[in-house]
CSV table of C-alpha atoms and ligand atoms in Angstrom, one decimal:
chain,number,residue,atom,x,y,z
A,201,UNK,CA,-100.1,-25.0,40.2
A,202,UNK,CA,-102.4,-26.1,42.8
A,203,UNK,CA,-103.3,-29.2,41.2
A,204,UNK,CA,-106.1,-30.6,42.8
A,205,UNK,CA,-107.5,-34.6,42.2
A,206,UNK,CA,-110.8,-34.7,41.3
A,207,UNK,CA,-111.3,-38.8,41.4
A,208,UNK,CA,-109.0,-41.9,40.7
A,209,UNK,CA,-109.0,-43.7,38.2
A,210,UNK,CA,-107.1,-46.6,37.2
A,211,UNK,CA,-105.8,-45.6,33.6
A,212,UNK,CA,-105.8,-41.3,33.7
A,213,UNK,CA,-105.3,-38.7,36.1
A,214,UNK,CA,-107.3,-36.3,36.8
A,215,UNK,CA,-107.0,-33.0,38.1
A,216,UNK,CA,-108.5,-29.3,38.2
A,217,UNK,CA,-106.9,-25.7,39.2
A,218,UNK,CA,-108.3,-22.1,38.3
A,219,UNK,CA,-111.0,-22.9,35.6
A,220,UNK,CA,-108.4,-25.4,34.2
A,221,UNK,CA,-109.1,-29.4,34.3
A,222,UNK,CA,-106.0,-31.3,33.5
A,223,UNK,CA,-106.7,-35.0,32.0
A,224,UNK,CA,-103.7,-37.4,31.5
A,225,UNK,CA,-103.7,-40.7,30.0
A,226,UNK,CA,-101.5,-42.6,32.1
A,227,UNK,CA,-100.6,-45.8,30.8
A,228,UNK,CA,-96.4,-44.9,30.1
A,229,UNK,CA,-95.4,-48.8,29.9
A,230,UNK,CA,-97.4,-48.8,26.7
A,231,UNK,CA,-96.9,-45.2,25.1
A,232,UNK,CA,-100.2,-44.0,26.5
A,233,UNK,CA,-101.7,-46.6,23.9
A,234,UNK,CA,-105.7,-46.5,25.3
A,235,UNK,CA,-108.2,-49.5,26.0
A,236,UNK,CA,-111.8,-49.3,26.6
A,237,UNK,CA,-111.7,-48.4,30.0
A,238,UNK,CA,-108.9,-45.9,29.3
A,239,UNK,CA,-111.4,-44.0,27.0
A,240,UNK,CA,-114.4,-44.6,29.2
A,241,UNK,CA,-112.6,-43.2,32.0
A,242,UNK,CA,-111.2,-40.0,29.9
A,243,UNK,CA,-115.2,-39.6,28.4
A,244,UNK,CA,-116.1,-40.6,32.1
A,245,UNK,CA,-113.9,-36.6,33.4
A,246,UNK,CA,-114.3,-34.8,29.8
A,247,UNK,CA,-118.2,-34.7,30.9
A,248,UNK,CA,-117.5,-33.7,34.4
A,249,UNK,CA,-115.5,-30.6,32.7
A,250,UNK,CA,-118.1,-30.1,30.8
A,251,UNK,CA,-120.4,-29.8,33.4
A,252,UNK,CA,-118.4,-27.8,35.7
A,253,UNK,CA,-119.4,-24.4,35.2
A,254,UNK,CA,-116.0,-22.8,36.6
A,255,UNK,CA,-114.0,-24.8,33.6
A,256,UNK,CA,-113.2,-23.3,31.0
A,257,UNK,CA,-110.4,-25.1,29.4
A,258,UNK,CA,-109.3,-28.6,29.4
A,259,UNK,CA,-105.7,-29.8,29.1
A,260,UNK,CA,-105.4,-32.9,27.5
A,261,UNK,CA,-101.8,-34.9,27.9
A,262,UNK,CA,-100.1,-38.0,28.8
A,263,UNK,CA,-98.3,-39.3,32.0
A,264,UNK,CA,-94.4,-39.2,31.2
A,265,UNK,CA,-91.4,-40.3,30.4
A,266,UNK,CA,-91.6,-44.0,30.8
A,267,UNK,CA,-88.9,-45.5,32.6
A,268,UNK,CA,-86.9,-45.9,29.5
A,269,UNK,CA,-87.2,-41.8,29.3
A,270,UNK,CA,-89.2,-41.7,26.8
A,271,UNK,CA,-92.4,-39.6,26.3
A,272,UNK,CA,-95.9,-40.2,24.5
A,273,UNK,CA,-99.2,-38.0,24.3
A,274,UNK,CA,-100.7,-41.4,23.2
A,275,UNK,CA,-99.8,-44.4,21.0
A,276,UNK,CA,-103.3,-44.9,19.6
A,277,UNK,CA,-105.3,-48.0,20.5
A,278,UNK,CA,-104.2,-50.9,22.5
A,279,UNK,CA,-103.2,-53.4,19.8
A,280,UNK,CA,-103.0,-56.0,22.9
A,281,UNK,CA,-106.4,-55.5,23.0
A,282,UNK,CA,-107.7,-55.6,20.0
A,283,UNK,CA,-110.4,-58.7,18.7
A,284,UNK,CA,-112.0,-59.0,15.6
A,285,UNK,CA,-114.7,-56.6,16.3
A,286,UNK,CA,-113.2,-53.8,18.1
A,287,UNK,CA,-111.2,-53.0,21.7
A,288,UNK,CA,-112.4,-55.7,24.1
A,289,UNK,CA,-112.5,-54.6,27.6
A,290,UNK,CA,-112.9,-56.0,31.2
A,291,UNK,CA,-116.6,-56.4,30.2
A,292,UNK,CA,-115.7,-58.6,27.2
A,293,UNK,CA,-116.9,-56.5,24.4
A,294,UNK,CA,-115.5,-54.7,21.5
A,295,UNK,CA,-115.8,-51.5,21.0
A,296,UNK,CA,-114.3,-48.0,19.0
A,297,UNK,CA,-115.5,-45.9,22.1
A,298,UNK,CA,-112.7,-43.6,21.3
A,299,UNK,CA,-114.9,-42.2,18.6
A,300,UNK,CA,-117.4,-41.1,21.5
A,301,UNK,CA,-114.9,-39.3,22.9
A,302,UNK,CA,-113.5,-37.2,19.9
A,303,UNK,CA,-117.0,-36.2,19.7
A,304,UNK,CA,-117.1,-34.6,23.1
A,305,UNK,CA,-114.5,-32.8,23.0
A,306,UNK,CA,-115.3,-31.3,19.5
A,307,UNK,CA,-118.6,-30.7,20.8
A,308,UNK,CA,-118.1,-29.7,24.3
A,309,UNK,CA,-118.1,-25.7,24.7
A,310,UNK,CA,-115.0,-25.5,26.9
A,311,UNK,CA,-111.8,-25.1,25.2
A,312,UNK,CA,-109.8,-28.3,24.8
A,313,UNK,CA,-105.9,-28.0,24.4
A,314,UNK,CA,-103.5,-31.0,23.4
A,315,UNK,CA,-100.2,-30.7,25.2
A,316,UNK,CA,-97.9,-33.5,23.1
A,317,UNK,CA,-94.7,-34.8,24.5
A,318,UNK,CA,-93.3,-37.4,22.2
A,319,UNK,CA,-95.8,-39.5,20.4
A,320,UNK,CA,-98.8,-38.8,19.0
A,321,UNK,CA,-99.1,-42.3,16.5
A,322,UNK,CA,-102.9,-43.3,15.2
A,323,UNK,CA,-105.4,-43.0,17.3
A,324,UNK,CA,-103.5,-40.9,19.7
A,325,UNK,CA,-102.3,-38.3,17.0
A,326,UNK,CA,-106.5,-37.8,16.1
A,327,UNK,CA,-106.7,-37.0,19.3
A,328,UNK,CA,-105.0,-34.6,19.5
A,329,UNK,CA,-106.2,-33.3,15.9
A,330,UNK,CA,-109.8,-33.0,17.8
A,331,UNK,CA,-108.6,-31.1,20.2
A,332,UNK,CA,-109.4,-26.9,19.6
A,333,UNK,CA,-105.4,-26.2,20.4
A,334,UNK,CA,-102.0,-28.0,20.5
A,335,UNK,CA,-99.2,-27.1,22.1
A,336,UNK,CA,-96.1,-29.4,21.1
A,337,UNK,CA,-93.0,-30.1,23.0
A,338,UNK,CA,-89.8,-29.9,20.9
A,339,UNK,CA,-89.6,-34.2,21.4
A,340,UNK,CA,-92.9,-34.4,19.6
A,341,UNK,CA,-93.7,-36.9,17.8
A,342,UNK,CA,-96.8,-36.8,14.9
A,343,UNK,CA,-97.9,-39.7,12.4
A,344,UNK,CA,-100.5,-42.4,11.1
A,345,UNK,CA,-99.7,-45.7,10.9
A,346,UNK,CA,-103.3,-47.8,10.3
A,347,UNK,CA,-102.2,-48.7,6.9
A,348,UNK,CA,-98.8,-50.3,8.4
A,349,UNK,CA,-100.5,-52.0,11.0
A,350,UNK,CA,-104.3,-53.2,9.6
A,351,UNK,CA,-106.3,-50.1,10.6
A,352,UNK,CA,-107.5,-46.5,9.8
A,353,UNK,CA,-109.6,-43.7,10.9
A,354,UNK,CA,-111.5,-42.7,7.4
A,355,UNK,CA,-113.7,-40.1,9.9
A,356,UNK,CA,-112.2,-36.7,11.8
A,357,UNK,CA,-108.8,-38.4,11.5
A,358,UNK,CA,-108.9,-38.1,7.5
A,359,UNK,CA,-111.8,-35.6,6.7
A,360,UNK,CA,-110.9,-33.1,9.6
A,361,UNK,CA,-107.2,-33.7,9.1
A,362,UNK,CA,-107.2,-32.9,5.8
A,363,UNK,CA,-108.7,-29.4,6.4
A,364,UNK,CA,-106.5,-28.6,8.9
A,365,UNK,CA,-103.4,-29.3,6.6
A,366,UNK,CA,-105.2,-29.5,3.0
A,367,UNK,CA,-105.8,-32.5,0.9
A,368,UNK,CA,-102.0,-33.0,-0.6
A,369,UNK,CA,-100.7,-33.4,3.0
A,370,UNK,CA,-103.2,-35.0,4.4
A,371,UNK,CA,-103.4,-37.8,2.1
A,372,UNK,CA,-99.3,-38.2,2.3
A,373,UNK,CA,-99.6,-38.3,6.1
A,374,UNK,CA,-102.1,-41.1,5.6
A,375,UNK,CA,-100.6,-43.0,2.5
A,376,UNK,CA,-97.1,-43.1,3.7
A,377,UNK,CA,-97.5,-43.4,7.4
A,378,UNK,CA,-94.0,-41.0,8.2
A,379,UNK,CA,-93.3,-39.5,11.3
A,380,UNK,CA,-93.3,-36.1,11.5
A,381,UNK,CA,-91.3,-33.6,13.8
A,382,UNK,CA,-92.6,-31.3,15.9
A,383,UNK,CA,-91.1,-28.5,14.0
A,384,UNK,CA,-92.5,-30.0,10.8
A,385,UNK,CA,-96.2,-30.2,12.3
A,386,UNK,CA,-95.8,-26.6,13.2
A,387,UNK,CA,-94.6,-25.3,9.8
A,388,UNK,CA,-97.7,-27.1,8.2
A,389,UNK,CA,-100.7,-26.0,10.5
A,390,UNK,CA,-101.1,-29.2,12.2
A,391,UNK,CA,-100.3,-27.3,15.6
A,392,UNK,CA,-99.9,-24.2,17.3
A,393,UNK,CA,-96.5,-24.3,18.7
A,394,UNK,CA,-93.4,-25.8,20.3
A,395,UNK,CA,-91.9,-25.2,23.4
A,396,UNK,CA,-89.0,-27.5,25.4
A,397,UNK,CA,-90.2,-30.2,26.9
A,398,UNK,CA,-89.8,-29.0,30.6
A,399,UNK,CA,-92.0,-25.8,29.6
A,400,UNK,CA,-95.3,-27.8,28.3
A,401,UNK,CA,-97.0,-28.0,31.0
A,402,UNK,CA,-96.6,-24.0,32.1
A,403,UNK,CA,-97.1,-23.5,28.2
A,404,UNK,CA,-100.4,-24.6,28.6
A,405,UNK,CA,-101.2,-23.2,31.9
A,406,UNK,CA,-100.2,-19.8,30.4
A,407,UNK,CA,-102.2,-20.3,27.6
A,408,UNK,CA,-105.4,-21.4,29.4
A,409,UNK,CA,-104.8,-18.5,31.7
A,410,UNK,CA,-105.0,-15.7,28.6
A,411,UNK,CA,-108.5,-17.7,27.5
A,412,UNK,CA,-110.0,-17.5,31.0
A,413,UNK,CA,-109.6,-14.0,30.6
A,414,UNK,CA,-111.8,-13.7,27.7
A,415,UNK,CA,-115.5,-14.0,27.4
A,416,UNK,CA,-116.7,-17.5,27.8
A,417,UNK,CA,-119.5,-16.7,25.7
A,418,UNK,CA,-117.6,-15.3,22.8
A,419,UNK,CA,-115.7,-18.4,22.7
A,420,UNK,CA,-118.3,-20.8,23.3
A,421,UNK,CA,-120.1,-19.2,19.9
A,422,UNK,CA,-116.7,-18.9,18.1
A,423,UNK,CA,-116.1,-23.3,19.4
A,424,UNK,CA,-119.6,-24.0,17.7
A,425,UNK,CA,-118.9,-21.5,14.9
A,426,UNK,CA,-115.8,-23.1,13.9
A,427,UNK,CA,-117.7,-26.8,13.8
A,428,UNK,CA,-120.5,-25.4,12.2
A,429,UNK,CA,-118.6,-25.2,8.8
A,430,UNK,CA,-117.4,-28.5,9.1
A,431,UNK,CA,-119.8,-30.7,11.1
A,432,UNK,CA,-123.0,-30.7,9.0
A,433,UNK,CA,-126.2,-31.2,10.4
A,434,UNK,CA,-124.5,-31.7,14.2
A,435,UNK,CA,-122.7,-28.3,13.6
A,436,UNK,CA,-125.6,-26.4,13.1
A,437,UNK,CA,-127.2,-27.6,15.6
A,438,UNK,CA,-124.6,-26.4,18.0
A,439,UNK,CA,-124.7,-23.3,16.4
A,440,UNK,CA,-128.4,-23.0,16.6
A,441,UNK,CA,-128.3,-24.3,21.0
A,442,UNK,CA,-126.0,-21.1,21.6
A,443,UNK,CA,-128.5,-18.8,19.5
A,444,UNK,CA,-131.3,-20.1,21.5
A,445,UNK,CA,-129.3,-19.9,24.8
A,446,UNK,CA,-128.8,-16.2,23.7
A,447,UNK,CA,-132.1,-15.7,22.9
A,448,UNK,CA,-133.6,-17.3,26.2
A,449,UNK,CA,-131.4,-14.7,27.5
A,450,UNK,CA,-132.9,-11.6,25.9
A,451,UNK,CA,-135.7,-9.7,27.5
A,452,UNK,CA,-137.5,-10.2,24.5
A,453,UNK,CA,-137.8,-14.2,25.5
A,454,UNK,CA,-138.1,-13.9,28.9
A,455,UNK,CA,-141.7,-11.3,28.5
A,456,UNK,CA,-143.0,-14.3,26.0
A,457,UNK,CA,-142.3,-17.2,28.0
A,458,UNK,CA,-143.8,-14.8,30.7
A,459,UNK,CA,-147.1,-14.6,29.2
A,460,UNK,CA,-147.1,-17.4,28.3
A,461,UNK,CA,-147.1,-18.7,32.1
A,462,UNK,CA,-149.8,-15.9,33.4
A,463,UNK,CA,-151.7,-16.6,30.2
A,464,UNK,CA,-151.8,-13.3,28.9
A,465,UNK,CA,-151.2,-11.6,25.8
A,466,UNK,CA,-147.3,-11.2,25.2
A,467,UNK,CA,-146.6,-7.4,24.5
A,468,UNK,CA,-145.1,-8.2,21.7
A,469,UNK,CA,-144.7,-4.6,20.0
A,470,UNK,CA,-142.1,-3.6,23.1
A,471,UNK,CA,-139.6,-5.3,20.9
A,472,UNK,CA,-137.8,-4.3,17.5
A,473,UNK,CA,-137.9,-5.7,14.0
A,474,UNK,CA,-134.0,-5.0,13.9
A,475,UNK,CA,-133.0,-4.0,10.5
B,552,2NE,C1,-95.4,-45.3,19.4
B,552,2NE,C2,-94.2,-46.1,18.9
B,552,2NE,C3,-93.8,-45.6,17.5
B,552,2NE,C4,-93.1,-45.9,19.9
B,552,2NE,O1,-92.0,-46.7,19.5
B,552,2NE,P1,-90.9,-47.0,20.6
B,552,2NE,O2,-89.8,-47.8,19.9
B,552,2NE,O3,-90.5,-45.8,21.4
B,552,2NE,O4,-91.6,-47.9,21.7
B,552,2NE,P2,-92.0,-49.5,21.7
B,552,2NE,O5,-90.9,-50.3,22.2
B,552,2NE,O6,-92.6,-49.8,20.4
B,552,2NE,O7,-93.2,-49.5,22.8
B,552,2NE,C5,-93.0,-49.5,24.1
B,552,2NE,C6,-94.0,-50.4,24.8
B,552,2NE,O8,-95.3,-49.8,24.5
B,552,2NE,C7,-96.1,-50.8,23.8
B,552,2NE,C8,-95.1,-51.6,23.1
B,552,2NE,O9,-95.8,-52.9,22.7
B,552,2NE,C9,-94.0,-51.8,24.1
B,552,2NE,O10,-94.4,-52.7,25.1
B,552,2NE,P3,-93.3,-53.9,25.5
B,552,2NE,O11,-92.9,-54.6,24.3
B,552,2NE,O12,-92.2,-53.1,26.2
B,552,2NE,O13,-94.2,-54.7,26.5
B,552,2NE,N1,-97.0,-50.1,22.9
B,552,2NE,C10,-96.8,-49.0,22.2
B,552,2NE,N2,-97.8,-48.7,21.5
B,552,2NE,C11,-98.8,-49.5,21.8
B,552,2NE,C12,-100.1,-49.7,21.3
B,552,2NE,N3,-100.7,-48.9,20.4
B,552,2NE,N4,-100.8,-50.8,21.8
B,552,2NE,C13,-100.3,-51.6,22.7
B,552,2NE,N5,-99.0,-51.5,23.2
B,552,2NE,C14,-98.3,-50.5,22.7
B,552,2NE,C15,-94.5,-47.6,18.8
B,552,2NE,O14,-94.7,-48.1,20.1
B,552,2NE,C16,-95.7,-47.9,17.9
B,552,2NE,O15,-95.6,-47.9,16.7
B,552,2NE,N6,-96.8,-48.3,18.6
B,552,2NE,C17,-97.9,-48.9,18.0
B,552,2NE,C18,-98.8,-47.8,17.4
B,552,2NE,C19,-100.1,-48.3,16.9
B,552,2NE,O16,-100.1,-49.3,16.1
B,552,2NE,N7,-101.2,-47.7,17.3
B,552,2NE,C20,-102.5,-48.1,16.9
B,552,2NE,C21,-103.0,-47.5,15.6
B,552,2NE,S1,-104.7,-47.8,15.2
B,552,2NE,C22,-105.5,-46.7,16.2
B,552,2NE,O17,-105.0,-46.2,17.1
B,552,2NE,C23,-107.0,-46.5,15.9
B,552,2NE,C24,-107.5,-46.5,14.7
B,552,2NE,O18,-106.7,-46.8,13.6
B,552,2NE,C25,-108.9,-46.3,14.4
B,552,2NE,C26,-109.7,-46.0,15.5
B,552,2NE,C27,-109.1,-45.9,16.8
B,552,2NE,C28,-107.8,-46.2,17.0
């Protein structure tokens, strides 16, 4: 793949190819653990892909293996980081700006895939959860561990989780804090498959490729669609932008806001009162 940079950054990558924009957390001497600026940085290119009209999906994934071999996705928050209020950055103040980020990417009409090589632990493994699609390598790693370590994610990371895999599971991922095999996230719905490590990347390259064939529409509806069911008031409004971003489409729309501007009469009975 022709990967090309977009801009540097100090804690991701980030790169773009044939509709696809690759983001990678890359931070390997800590597991791909984020800090403030990490997550600024990824919010920082997830709205650049949004905005980028040729992208259609984005590959989320982190930089690896670590010198010791080992792989992460991500490692949750930086606990060397972390005050009494929050993730303190350069600036000095705390913040949970990871939660702005799972946000845009369950809001963000592209397609979002997770491509997880080891790790996937707290913060890092709702990440992933977020994300529309993941793609697992067979090292992968999946688990909670706020109630080990003094923390928890009570928000997508429990409610969302837990309609992904069902209550039961949910709460034993969260009350026990295990470790879970790829393999074993794929036999309960928590992902969408596993492939040998040295394949994820083209996995997800493959995969992005079938999408880009398909109507971008169609998927943006189906991407609000899905949230709509689950995201309350902020679902349906989703919803709702992509029915008025049909409608501004329609003929029917374009002769009213036409009148409108040579202030005449719309004709309004060109149009049907479709059964
Ligand atoms: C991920 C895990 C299980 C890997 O274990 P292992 O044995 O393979 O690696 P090791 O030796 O623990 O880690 C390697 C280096 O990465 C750092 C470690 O401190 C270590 O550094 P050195 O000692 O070599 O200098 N590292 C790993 N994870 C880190 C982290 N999260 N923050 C800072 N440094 C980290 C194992 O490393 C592990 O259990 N990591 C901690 C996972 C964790 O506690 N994550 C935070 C959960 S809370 C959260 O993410 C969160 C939330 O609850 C709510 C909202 C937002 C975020």
């Amino acid at each position: 793949t022709n990967w090309q940079e977009v801009k540097t950054y100090s804690d991701i990558l980030y790169h773009k190819a044939d509709g696809v924009a690759k983001v990678t957390i890359n931070r390997p001497e800590k597991r791909n653990a984020f800090r403030p600026e990490t997550v600024s940085q990824m919010f920082e290119a997830f709205c650049d892909a949004r905005e980028d009209q040729s992208i259609g999906v984005v590959l989320l994934t982190g930089a690896g293996p670590h010198t010791d071999g080992k792989y992460a996705f991500c490692a949750g928050g930086d606990q060397s980081v972390r005050g009494p209020m929050g993730y303190v950055g350069g600036d000095g103040v705390p913040r949970l700006n990871v939660l702005d980020l799972q946000k845009l990417i369950r809001s963000m009409p592209k397609v979002v895939i997770a491509l997880v090589a080891g790790y996937a632990i707290g913060g890092g493994h709702v990440l992933q959860l977020v994300c529309d699609l993941t793609i697992a390598a067979d090292n992968g790693i999946f688990g909670q561990i706020g109630p080990k370590m003094g923390s928890f994610d009570g928000g997508f990371g429990s409610s969302y989780l837990a309609r992904i895999v069902g209550q039961k599971k949910a709460r034993e991922i969260w009350y026990l804090c295990r470790q879970y095999s790829a393999q074993q996230a794929l036999d309960m719905g928590l992902i969408n498959t596993v492939v040998p490590v040295a394949d994820l990347e083209a996995e997800g390259l493959k995969w992005a490729g079938e999408i880009m064939q398909n109507s971008p529409l169609a998927i943006r509806c189906l991407k609000s669609g899905f949230n709509a069911d689950v995201d309350g008031q902020s679902g349906i409004q989703e919803l709702a932008g992509n029915a008025t971003l049909l409608y501004y489409m329609s003929d029917e729309a374009k002769e009213f806001h036409r009148a409108q501007r040579e202030k005449r009469k719309p004709d309004a009975r060109k149009f049907p009162w479709l059964p």
